[in-house]
């Protein structure tokens, strides 16, 4: 599982996919999220703006990512 460090309280799902280089653009993120290809904590999530906090697990194309606060 990959860990992405964030410096804010949360990160939106579409931004996490871009930051983790799972997609190249916001448009691509929109397509894969609204198409039901992304899961958050084991459930399909179609909300691009879903707020993710440390402990949430995102899965896409066989990769899992989670977030952690950068200062911890």
PDB file of C-alpha atoms in Angstrom:
ATOM      1  CA  UNK A   1       0.000   0.000   0.000  1.00  0.00           C
ATOM      2  CA  UNK A   2       1.323   3.429  -0.924  1.00  0.00           C
ATOM      3  CA  UNK A   3       1.114   6.305   1.543  1.00  0.00           C
ATOM      4  CA  UNK A   4       0.625   9.872   0.329  1.00  0.00           C
ATOM      5  CA  UNK A   5       1.507  12.611   2.816  1.00  0.00           C
ATOM      6  CA  UNK A   6      -0.857  15.572   3.024  1.00  0.00           C
ATOM      7  CA  UNK A   7      -0.468  18.899   4.792  1.00  0.00           C
ATOM      8  CA  UNK A   8      -4.175  19.737   5.009  1.00  0.00           C
ATOM      9  CA  UNK A   9      -7.050  18.273   7.020  1.00  0.00           C
ATOM     10  CA  UNK A  10      -8.279  16.268   4.027  1.00  0.00           C
ATOM     11  CA  UNK A  11      -7.718  15.732   0.304  1.00  0.00           C
ATOM     12  CA  UNK A  12     -10.390  15.278  -2.340  1.00  0.00           C
ATOM     13  CA  UNK A  13     -10.532  11.930  -4.099  1.00  0.00           C
ATOM     14  CA  UNK A  14      -9.832  13.376  -7.553  1.00  0.00           C
ATOM     15  CA  UNK A  15      -6.798  15.250  -6.215  1.00  0.00           C
ATOM     16  CA  UNK A  16      -5.422  12.157  -4.506  1.00  0.00           C
ATOM     17  CA  UNK A  17      -5.604  10.170  -7.733  1.00  0.00           C
ATOM     18  CA  UNK A  18      -3.642  12.902  -9.519  1.00  0.00           C
ATOM     19  CA  UNK A  19      -1.109  13.322  -6.681  1.00  0.00           C
ATOM     20  CA  UNK A  20      -0.488   9.571  -6.604  1.00  0.00           C
ATOM     21  CA  UNK A  21      -0.008   9.598 -10.416  1.00  0.00           C
ATOM     22  CA  UNK A  22      -2.824   7.107 -10.917  1.00  0.00           C
ATOM     23  CA  UNK A  23      -4.366   9.478 -13.465  1.00  0.00           C
ATOM     24  CA  UNK A  24      -2.785  12.293 -15.461  1.00  0.00           C
ATOM     25  CA  UNK A  25      -5.542  14.893 -15.470  1.00  0.00           C
ATOM     26  CA  UNK A  26      -8.616  16.006 -13.606  1.00  0.00           C
ATOM     27  CA  UNK A  27     -10.691  14.971 -16.610  1.00  0.00           C
ATOM     28  CA  UNK A  28      -9.330  11.451 -16.441  1.00  0.00           C
ATOM     29  CA  UNK A  29     -10.014  11.383 -12.684  1.00  0.00           C
ATOM     30  CA  UNK A  30     -13.618  12.408 -13.333  1.00  0.00           C
ATOM     31  CA  UNK A  31     -14.085   9.614 -15.867  1.00  0.00           C
ATOM     32  CA  UNK A  32     -12.694   6.807 -13.686  1.00  0.00           C
ATOM     33  CA  UNK A  33     -14.476   8.011 -10.539  1.00  0.00           C
ATOM     34  CA  UNK A  34     -17.903   8.559 -12.094  1.00  0.00           C
ATOM     35  CA  UNK A  35     -17.465   5.308 -14.007  1.00  0.00           C
ATOM     36  CA  UNK A  36     -17.328   3.401 -10.713  1.00  0.00           C
ATOM     37  CA  UNK A  37     -13.726   2.234 -11.111  1.00  0.00           C
ATOM     38  CA  UNK A  38     -12.511   3.588  -7.745  1.00  0.00           C
ATOM     39  CA  UNK A  39     -13.256   2.248  -4.282  1.00  0.00           C
ATOM     40  CA  UNK A  40     -12.886   4.006  -0.955  1.00  0.00           C
ATOM     41  CA  UNK A  41     -12.698   1.763   2.092  1.00  0.00           C
ATOM     42  CA  UNK A  42     -13.918  -1.177   0.009  1.00  0.00           C
ATOM     43  CA  UNK A  43     -16.986   0.534  -1.479  1.00  0.00           C
ATOM     44  CA  UNK A  44     -17.377   2.037  -4.950  1.00  0.00           C
ATOM     45  CA  UNK A  45     -17.261   5.823  -4.720  1.00  0.00           C
ATOM     46  CA  UNK A  46     -18.546   8.070  -7.511  1.00  0.00           C
ATOM     47  CA  UNK A  47     -18.023  11.391  -5.694  1.00  0.00           C
ATOM     48  CA  UNK A  48     -15.036  13.262  -7.149  1.00  0.00           C
ATOM     49  CA  UNK A  49     -14.989  15.636  -4.189  1.00  0.00           C
ATOM     50  CA  UNK A  50     -15.120  12.920  -1.510  1.00  0.00           C
ATOM     51  CA  UNK A  51     -13.027  14.151   1.422  1.00  0.00           C
ATOM     52  CA  UNK A  52     -10.349  11.649   2.359  1.00  0.00           C
ATOM     53  CA  UNK A  53      -8.554  11.682   5.675  1.00  0.00           C
ATOM     54  CA  UNK A  54      -5.734   9.522   7.025  1.00  0.00           C
ATOM     55  CA  UNK A  55      -6.929   5.953   7.396  1.00  0.00           C
ATOM     56  CA  UNK A  56      -9.124   5.972   4.284  1.00  0.00           C
ATOM     57  CA  UNK A  57      -7.982   3.428   1.699  1.00  0.00           C
ATOM     58  CA  UNK A  58      -8.448   4.136  -2.006  1.00  0.00           C
ATOM     59  CA  UNK A  59      -8.161   1.347  -4.581  1.00  0.00           C
ATOM     60  CA  UNK A  60      -7.809   1.781  -8.331  1.00  0.00           C
ATOM     61  CA  UNK A  61      -6.382  -0.585 -10.960  1.00  0.00           C
ATOM     62  CA  UNK A  62      -4.956  -2.950  -8.362  1.00  0.00           C
ATOM     63  CA  UNK A  63      -3.166  -0.246  -6.372  1.00  0.00           C
ATOM     64  CA  UNK A  64      -4.094   0.825  -2.869  1.00  0.00           C
ATOM     65  CA  UNK A  65      -3.268   4.202  -1.416  1.00  0.00           C
ATOM     66  CA  UNK A  66      -3.892   5.875   1.895  1.00  0.00           C
ATOM     67  CA  UNK A  67      -2.989   9.247   3.322  1.00  0.00           C
ATOM     68  CA  UNK A  68      -1.036  10.380   6.360  1.00  0.00           C
ATOM     69  CA  UNK A  69      -0.417  13.801   7.790  1.00  0.00           C
ATOM     70  CA  UNK A  70       3.020  15.019   6.706  1.00  0.00           C
ATOM     71  CA  UNK A  71       3.964  16.260  10.191  1.00  0.00           C
ATOM     72  CA  UNK A  72       3.490  12.887  11.887  1.00  0.00           C
TER      73      UNK A  72
END
